[in-house]
PDB file of C-alpha atoms in Angstrom:
ATOM      1  CA  MET A 476     -27.373 -62.578 -99.862  1.00 72.00           C
ATOM      2  CA  ILE A 477     -24.565 -59.787 -99.839  1.00 90.00           C
ATOM      3  CA  ALA A 478     -26.905 -56.635 -99.382  1.00 94.00           C
ATOM      4  CA  GLU A 479     -27.825 -55.781 -95.902  1.00 97.00           C
ATOM      5  CA  ILE A 480     -31.401 -55.242 -96.361  1.00 98.00           C
ATOM      6  CA  ARG A 481     -33.462 -53.275 -93.747  1.00 98.00           C
ATOM      7  CA  LYS A 482     -36.617 -53.346 -95.811  1.00 98.00           C
ATOM      8  CA  ILE A 483     -38.520 -54.087 -99.137  1.00 98.00           C
ATOM      9  CA  THR A 484     -41.467 -52.147-100.156  1.00 98.00           C
ATOM     10  CA  VAL A 485     -43.682 -52.724-103.317  1.00 98.00           C
ATOM     11  CA  PHE A 486     -45.672 -50.190-104.809  1.00 98.00           C
ATOM     12  CA  VAL A 487     -48.635 -50.949-107.363  1.00 98.00           C
ATOM     13  CA  GLU A 488     -50.247 -48.253-109.306  1.00 98.00           C
ATOM     14  CA  GLU A 489     -53.279 -48.747-111.482  1.00 97.00           C
ATOM     15  CA  THR A 490     -54.794 -46.278-113.647  1.00 98.00           C
ATOM     16  CA  LEU A 491     -58.574 -46.634-114.517  1.00 98.00           C
ATOM     17  CA  SER A 492     -59.415 -43.609-116.245  1.00 97.00           C
ATOM     18  CA  GLU A 493     -57.702 -40.229-117.382  1.00 96.00           C
ATOM     19  CA  MET A 494     -59.152 -37.071-118.663  1.00 96.00           C
ATOM     20  CA  GLY A 495     -62.819 -38.614-118.000  1.00 96.00           C
ATOM     21  CA  GLN A 496     -61.718 -41.609-120.379  1.00 96.00           C
ATOM     22  CA  ALA A 497     -61.978 -45.023-119.164  1.00 97.00           C
ATOM     23  CA  ILE A 498     -58.687 -47.069-119.425  1.00 97.00           C
ATOM     24  CA  SER A 499     -59.598 -50.403-120.198  1.00 95.00           C
ATOM     25  CA  PRO A 500     -57.560 -52.678-119.623  1.00 94.00           C
ATOM     26  CA  PRO A 501     -56.220 -50.234-116.842  1.00 97.00           C
ATOM     27  CA  THR A 502     -52.314 -49.289-116.963  1.00 97.00           C
ATOM     28  CA  ARG A 503     -50.254 -50.739-114.290  1.00 98.00           C
ATOM     29  CA  LYS A 504     -46.927 -50.128-112.856  1.00 98.00           C
ATOM     30  CA  ALA A 505     -45.128 -51.671-109.785  1.00 98.00           C
ATOM     31  CA  ALA A 506     -41.787 -50.558-108.100  1.00 98.00           C
ATOM     32  CA  ALA A 507     -39.987 -52.716-105.812  1.00 98.00           C
ATOM     33  CA  VAL A 508     -37.628 -50.621-103.519  1.00 98.00           C
ATOM     34  CA  ALA A 509     -34.866 -52.256-101.265  1.00 98.00           C
ATOM     35  CA  VAL A 510     -33.485 -50.040 -98.430  1.00 98.00           C
ATOM     36  CA  ILE A 511     -29.822 -51.235 -98.077  1.00 98.00           C
ATOM     37  CA  ALA A 512     -26.795 -50.414 -95.692  1.00 98.00           C
ATOM     38  CA  ASN A 513     -24.408 -48.318 -97.623  1.00 98.00           C
ATOM     39  CA  PRO A 514     -20.925 -50.188 -96.779  1.00 97.00           C
ATOM     40  CA  PHE A 515     -19.151 -46.973 -97.817  1.00 98.00           C
ATOM     41  CA  ALA A 516     -20.986 -44.325 -96.110  1.00 98.00           C
ATOM     42  CA  GLY A 517     -19.104 -41.443 -94.589  1.00 97.00           C
ATOM     43  CA  ARG A 518     -15.704 -42.668 -96.458  1.00 97.00           C
ATOM     44  CA  TYR A 519     -14.031 -42.457 -99.836  1.00 98.00           C
ATOM     45  CA  VAL A 520     -13.350 -46.152-101.173  1.00 97.00           C
ATOM     46  CA  GLU A 521     -11.692 -46.642-104.529  1.00 97.00           C
ATOM     47  CA  ASP A 522     -12.838 -50.000-105.354  1.00 97.00           C
ATOM     48  CA  LEU A 523     -16.749 -50.220-105.292  1.00 97.00           C
ATOM     49  CA  THR A 524     -16.923 -53.762-106.409  1.00 97.00           C
ATOM     50  CA  PRO A 525     -18.990 -54.827-103.343  1.00 97.00           C
ATOM     51  CA  LEU A 526     -21.822 -52.272-104.366  1.00 97.00           C
ATOM     52  CA  ILE A 527     -21.537 -53.590-107.980  1.00 97.00           C
ATOM     53  CA  ASP A 528     -22.282 -57.111-106.518  1.00 97.00           C
ATOM     54  CA  ILE A 529     -25.184 -55.836-104.472  1.00 98.00           C
ATOM     55  CA  GLY A 530     -26.681 -54.469-107.536  1.00 98.00           C
ATOM     56  CA  ALA A 531     -26.465 -57.837-109.330  1.00 97.00           C
ATOM     57  CA  GLU A 532     -28.414 -59.473-106.532  1.00 97.00           C
ATOM     58  CA  LEU A 533     -31.075 -56.745-106.504  1.00 98.00           C
ATOM     59  CA  GLY A 534     -31.828 -56.557-109.941  1.00 98.00           C
ATOM     60  CA  GLY A 535     -33.320 -60.020-110.027  1.00 97.00           C
ATOM     61  CA  LEU A 536     -34.880 -59.810-106.702  1.00 98.00           C
ATOM     62  CA  LEU A 537     -36.575 -56.417-107.314  1.00 98.00           C
ATOM     63  CA  GLY A 538     -37.302 -57.148-111.046  1.00 98.00           C
ATOM     64  CA  ARG A 539     -39.116 -60.398-109.841  1.00 98.00           C
ATOM     65  CA  LYS A 540     -41.032 -58.786-107.038  1.00 98.00           C
ATOM     66  CA  CYS A 541     -42.498 -56.291-109.523  1.00 98.00           C
ATOM     67  CA  VAL A 542     -43.639 -58.920-112.044  1.00 98.00           C
ATOM     68  CA  GLU A 543     -45.269 -60.750-108.961  1.00 98.00           C
ATOM     69  CA  ALA A 544     -46.995 -57.611-107.831  1.00 98.00           C
ATOM     70  CA  LEU A 545     -48.448 -57.030-111.340  1.00 98.00           C
ATOM     71  CA  GLY A 546     -49.584 -60.789-111.539  1.00 98.00           C
ATOM     72  CA  ILE A 547     -47.886 -61.215-114.977  1.00 98.00           C
ATOM     73  CA  SER A 548     -45.469 -63.616-116.554  1.00 98.00           C
ATOM     74  CA  PRO A 549     -42.073 -62.048-117.164  1.00 98.00           C
ATOM     75  CA  ALA A 550     -42.931 -61.810-121.141  1.00 96.00           C
ATOM     76  CA  GLN A 551     -45.802 -59.748-120.325  1.00 97.00           C
ATOM     77  CA  ALA A 552     -43.587 -56.983-118.930  1.00 98.00           C
ATOM     78  CA  GLU A 553     -43.530 -54.027-121.314  1.00 97.00           C
ATOM     79  CA  SER A 554     -41.344 -51.453-119.657  1.00 98.00           C
ATOM     80  CA  TYR A 555     -38.755 -50.864-116.989  1.00 98.00           C
ATOM     81  CA  GLY A 556     -36.488 -48.538-115.022  1.00 98.00           C
ATOM     82  CA  LYS A 557     -34.058 -48.291-112.142  1.00 98.00           C
ATOM     83  CA  ALA A 558     -33.163 -45.582-109.601  1.00 98.00           C
ATOM     84  CA  ALA A 559     -31.386 -44.976-106.423  1.00 98.00           C
ATOM     85  CA  LEU A 560     -31.356 -42.490-103.721  1.00 98.00           C
ATOM     86  CA  VAL A 561     -28.177 -42.279-101.516  1.00 98.00           C
ATOM     87  CA  GLY A 562     -28.342 -41.209 -97.978  1.00 98.00           C
ATOM     88  CA  GLU A 563     -26.330 -37.949 -97.136  1.00 97.00           C
ATOM     89  CA  ASP A 564     -23.310 -39.889 -95.772  1.00 98.00           C
ATOM     90  CA  GLY A 565     -22.795 -41.610 -99.311  1.00 98.00           C
ATOM     91  CA  GLU A 566     -21.990 -40.231-102.772  1.00 97.00           C
ATOM     92  CA  LEU A 567     -23.843 -40.521-106.224  1.00 98.00           C
ATOM     93  CA  GLU A 568     -20.981 -42.998-107.473  1.00 98.00           C
ATOM     94  CA  HIS A 569     -22.353 -45.393-104.895  1.00 98.00           C
ATOM     95  CA  ALA A 570     -25.686 -45.184-106.587  1.00 98.00           C
ATOM     96  CA  ALA A 571     -23.971 -45.473-110.072  1.00 98.00           C
ATOM     97  CA  ALA A 572     -22.073 -48.737-108.780  1.00 98.00           C
ATOM     98  CA  LEU A 573     -25.371 -50.260-107.759  1.00 98.00           C
ATOM     99  CA  LEU A 574     -27.345 -49.459-110.862  1.00 98.00           C
ATOM    100  CA  HIS A 575     -24.764 -49.747-113.733  1.00 95.00           C
ATOM    101  CA  PRO A 576     -22.357 -52.474-114.115  1.00 92.00           C
ATOM    102  CA  SER A 577     -24.303 -55.669-112.926  1.00 97.00           C
ATOM    103  CA  LEU A 578     -28.125 -54.935-112.180  1.00 98.00           C
ATOM    104  CA  GLY A 579     -29.642 -54.741-115.616  1.00 96.00           C
ATOM    105  CA  LYS A 580     -28.745 -58.412-116.561  1.00 97.00           C
ATOM    106  CA  PRO A 581     -30.672 -60.009-113.747  1.00 98.00           C
ATOM    107  CA  LEU A 582     -33.410 -57.593-114.355  1.00 98.00           C
ATOM    108  CA  ARG A 583     -33.665 -58.521-117.765  1.00 97.00           C
ATOM    109  CA  GLU A 584     -33.935 -62.183-116.921  1.00 97.00           C
ATOM    110  CA  ALA A 585     -36.642 -61.094-114.427  1.00 97.00           C
ATOM    111  CA  VAL A 586     -38.667 -59.444-117.115  1.00 97.00           C
ATOM    112  CA  GLU A 587     -37.689 -61.877-120.085  1.00 95.00           C
ATOM    113  CA  LYS A 588     -35.399 -60.400-122.616  1.00 89.00           C
ATOM    114  CA  GLY A 589     -34.928 -56.690-122.274  1.00 93.00           C
ATOM    115  CA  ALA A 590     -33.197 -55.748-125.503  1.00 94.00           C
ATOM    116  CA  ALA A 591     -33.197 -51.854-124.736  1.00 95.00           C
ATOM    117  CA  LEU A 592     -31.059 -49.981-122.227  1.00 95.00           C
ATOM    118  CA  VAL A 593     -32.702 -49.674-118.682  1.00 97.00           C
ATOM    119  CA  PRO A 594     -33.409 -46.108-117.919  1.00 98.00           C
ATOM    120  CA  SER A 595     -31.994 -45.010-114.833  1.00 98.00           C
ATOM    121  CA  SER A 596     -31.622 -42.011-112.290  1.00 98.00           C
ATOM    122  CA  LYS A 597     -29.546 -41.386-109.151  1.00 98.00           C
ATOM    123  CA  LYS A 598     -29.871 -38.599-106.297  1.00 97.00           C
ATOM    124  CA  ARG A 599     -29.016 -38.012-102.790  1.00 97.00           C
ATOM    125  CA  GLY A 600     -31.249 -37.083-100.167  1.00 97.00           C
ATOM    126  CA  GLY A 601     -32.818 -37.901 -96.882  1.00 97.00           C
ATOM    127  CA  PRO A 602     -36.044 -39.744 -95.477  1.00 98.00           C
ATOM    128  CA  GLY A 603     -39.109 -39.086 -97.148  1.00 98.00           C
ATOM    129  CA  ARG A 604     -37.102 -37.739-100.356  1.00 98.00           C
ATOM    130  CA  PRO A 605     -39.252 -38.738-103.672  1.00 98.00           C
ATOM    131  CA  LEU A 606     -37.320 -40.991-106.016  1.00 98.00           C
ATOM    132  CA  ASP A 607     -38.394 -40.731-109.831  1.00 98.00           C
ATOM    133  CA  ILE A 608     -37.734 -44.175-111.515  1.00 98.00           C
ATOM    134  CA  PRO A 609     -37.711 -43.470-115.426  1.00 98.00           C
ATOM    135  CA  LEU A 610     -39.273 -45.934-117.463  1.00 98.00           C
ATOM    136  CA  GLY A 611     -39.016 -47.075-121.201  1.00 97.00           C
ATOM    137  CA  HIS A 612     -39.835 -50.092-123.030  1.00 97.00           C
ATOM    138  CA  LYS A 613     -37.882 -53.034-122.318  1.00 97.00           C
ATOM    139  CA  ASP A 614     -37.174 -54.134-126.112  1.00 96.00           C
ATOM    140  CA  ALA A 615     -37.086 -50.945-128.010  1.00 95.00           C
ATOM    141  CA  ALA A 616     -36.043 -47.311-126.953  1.00 93.00           C
ATOM    142  CA  TYR A 617     -38.104 -45.730-129.683  1.00 94.00           C
ATOM    143  CA  VAL A 618     -41.444 -46.829-128.291  1.00 96.00           C
ATOM    144  CA  ARG A 619     -42.669 -43.247-127.327  1.00 96.00           C
ATOM    145  CA  SER A 620     -45.735 -44.611-125.593  1.00 96.00           C
ATOM    146  CA  HIS A 621     -43.554 -46.176-122.878  1.00 97.00           C
ATOM    147  CA  PHE A 622     -41.567 -43.050-121.959  1.00 97.00           C
ATOM    148  CA  ASP A 623     -42.777 -42.445-118.408  1.00 97.00           C
ATOM    149  CA  GLY A 624     -41.810 -42.696-114.815  1.00 98.00           C
ATOM    150  CA  MET A 625     -43.085 -43.715-111.440  1.00 98.00           C
ATOM    151  CA  GLU A 626     -42.442 -41.643-108.159  1.00 98.00           C
ATOM    152  CA  VAL A 627     -41.823 -43.586-104.842  1.00 98.00           C
ATOM    153  CA  SER A 628     -40.871 -42.458-101.275  1.00 98.00           C
ATOM    154  CA  LEU A 629     -40.593 -44.055 -97.964  1.00 98.00           C
ATOM    155  CA  ALA A 630     -41.026 -41.965 -94.793  1.00 98.00           C
ATOM    156  CA  ASP A 631     -37.930 -43.262 -92.923  1.00 98.00           C
ATOM    157  CA  ALA A 632     -35.466 -43.902 -95.842  1.00 98.00           C
ATOM    158  CA  PRO A 633     -32.912 -43.509 -96.889  1.00 98.00           C
ATOM    159  CA  ARG A 634     -31.175 -42.732 -93.457  1.00 98.00           C
ATOM    160  CA  PRO A 635     -27.645 -41.080 -93.788  1.00 98.00           C
ATOM    161  CA  ALA A 636     -25.781 -44.599 -94.055  1.00 98.00           C
ATOM    162  CA  GLU A 637     -28.373 -46.143 -96.220  1.00 98.00           C
ATOM    163  CA  ILE A 638     -29.356 -46.343-100.028  1.00 98.00           C
ATOM    164  CA  MET A 639     -32.845 -46.963-101.633  1.00 98.00           C
ATOM    165  CA  VAL A 640     -32.507 -49.082-104.677  1.00 98.00           C
ATOM    166  CA  ALA A 641     -35.674 -49.181-106.655  1.00 98.00           C
ATOM    167  CA  VAL A 642     -36.818 -51.116-109.712  1.00 98.00           C
ATOM    168  CA  ALA A 643     -39.897 -50.322-111.661  1.00 98.00           C
ATOM    169  CA  VAL A 644     -41.853 -52.573-114.345  1.00 98.00           C
ATOM    170  CA  THR A 645     -45.068 -52.153-116.232  1.00 98.00           C
ATOM    171  CA  ASP A 646     -47.562 -54.231-118.124  1.00 98.00           C
ATOM    172  CA  SER A 647     -48.305 -51.201-120.415  1.00 97.00           C
ATOM    173  CA  GLY A 648     -47.651 -47.786-121.486  1.00 96.00           C
ATOM    174  CA  ARG A 649     -48.926 -44.503-120.637  1.00 96.00           C
ATOM    175  CA  PRO A 650     -52.613 -44.300-120.558  1.00 95.00           C
ATOM    176  CA  LEU A 651     -54.207 -42.336-123.627  1.00 95.00           C
ATOM    177  CA  ALA A 652     -50.645 -42.414-125.478  1.00 94.00           C
ATOM    178  CA  ARG A 653     -50.950 -40.589-128.755  1.00 93.00           C
ATOM    179  CA  VAL A 654     -47.558 -38.913-129.669  1.00 94.00           C
ATOM    180  CA  GLY A 655     -46.624 -41.230-132.512  1.00 92.00           C
ATOM    181  CA  GLY A 656     -43.564 -43.141-132.629  1.00 89.00           C
ATOM    182  CA  LEU A 657     -43.057 -46.903-132.955  1.00 90.00           C
ATOM    183  CA  LYS A 658     -45.892 -48.788-131.569  1.00 89.00           C
ATOM    184  CA  ALA A 659     -45.330 -51.665-129.057  1.00 88.00           C
ATOM    185  CA  SER A 660     -47.030 -54.071-131.378  1.00 88.00           C
ATOM    186  CA  ASP A 661     -44.522 -53.517-134.094  1.00 86.00           C
ATOM    187  CA  VAL A 662     -41.273 -54.061-131.972  1.00 89.00           C
ATOM    188  CA  GLU A 663     -38.728 -56.225-133.165  1.00 86.00           C
ATOM    189  CA  GLY A 664     -36.428 -56.102-130.228  1.00 84.00           C
ATOM    190  CA  LYS A 665     -33.312 -56.940-131.809  1.00 82.00           C
ATOM    191  CA  ASP A 666     -31.238 -53.936-131.503  1.00 86.00           C
ATOM    192  CA  GLY A 667     -32.591 -52.245-128.416  1.00 86.00           C
ATOM    193  CA  LEU A 668     -33.962 -49.267-130.628  1.00 86.00           C
ATOM    194  CA  ARG A 669     -36.752 -50.741-132.546  1.00 89.00           C
TER     195      ARG A 669
END
């Protein structure tokens, strides 16, 4: 393990009812968050390869933790997303290095397939700041029922020289989704769009 991980926290959200309507089966989301040391905190470094390599490690690790928390097989995962919150001694490009070049492939392996782009967000802030993880269907970007998000926060993270890296996975779309678009049951998963 290249990443210097201080802690990993896993969240599970289960929605049983919405607007007085029972949700059966409940919609479920899981987020796994790793708090890591930022090797470049407080200084400009041109080559961010170490963070790219850490992103590859964390994509699979956090994706598997989400699947395990939901108690599903990788094939049953329906949507995913990723996000990072950089402590104040870091820069947004540190989040980009973690999330973009290499995190996606091992995350896709953890959820089996994943033809669609993994939605992402990045921000800078201190301990307790909320981090929004955008969600989208893992195989088809046009599935509107799966446009969603999950918010997480940790009271003690990120410290100035840390980064919170988060992955979220769901076993379903939004509760009571009804704004049209491609249905999850009609996904072909060939081009990442349909």
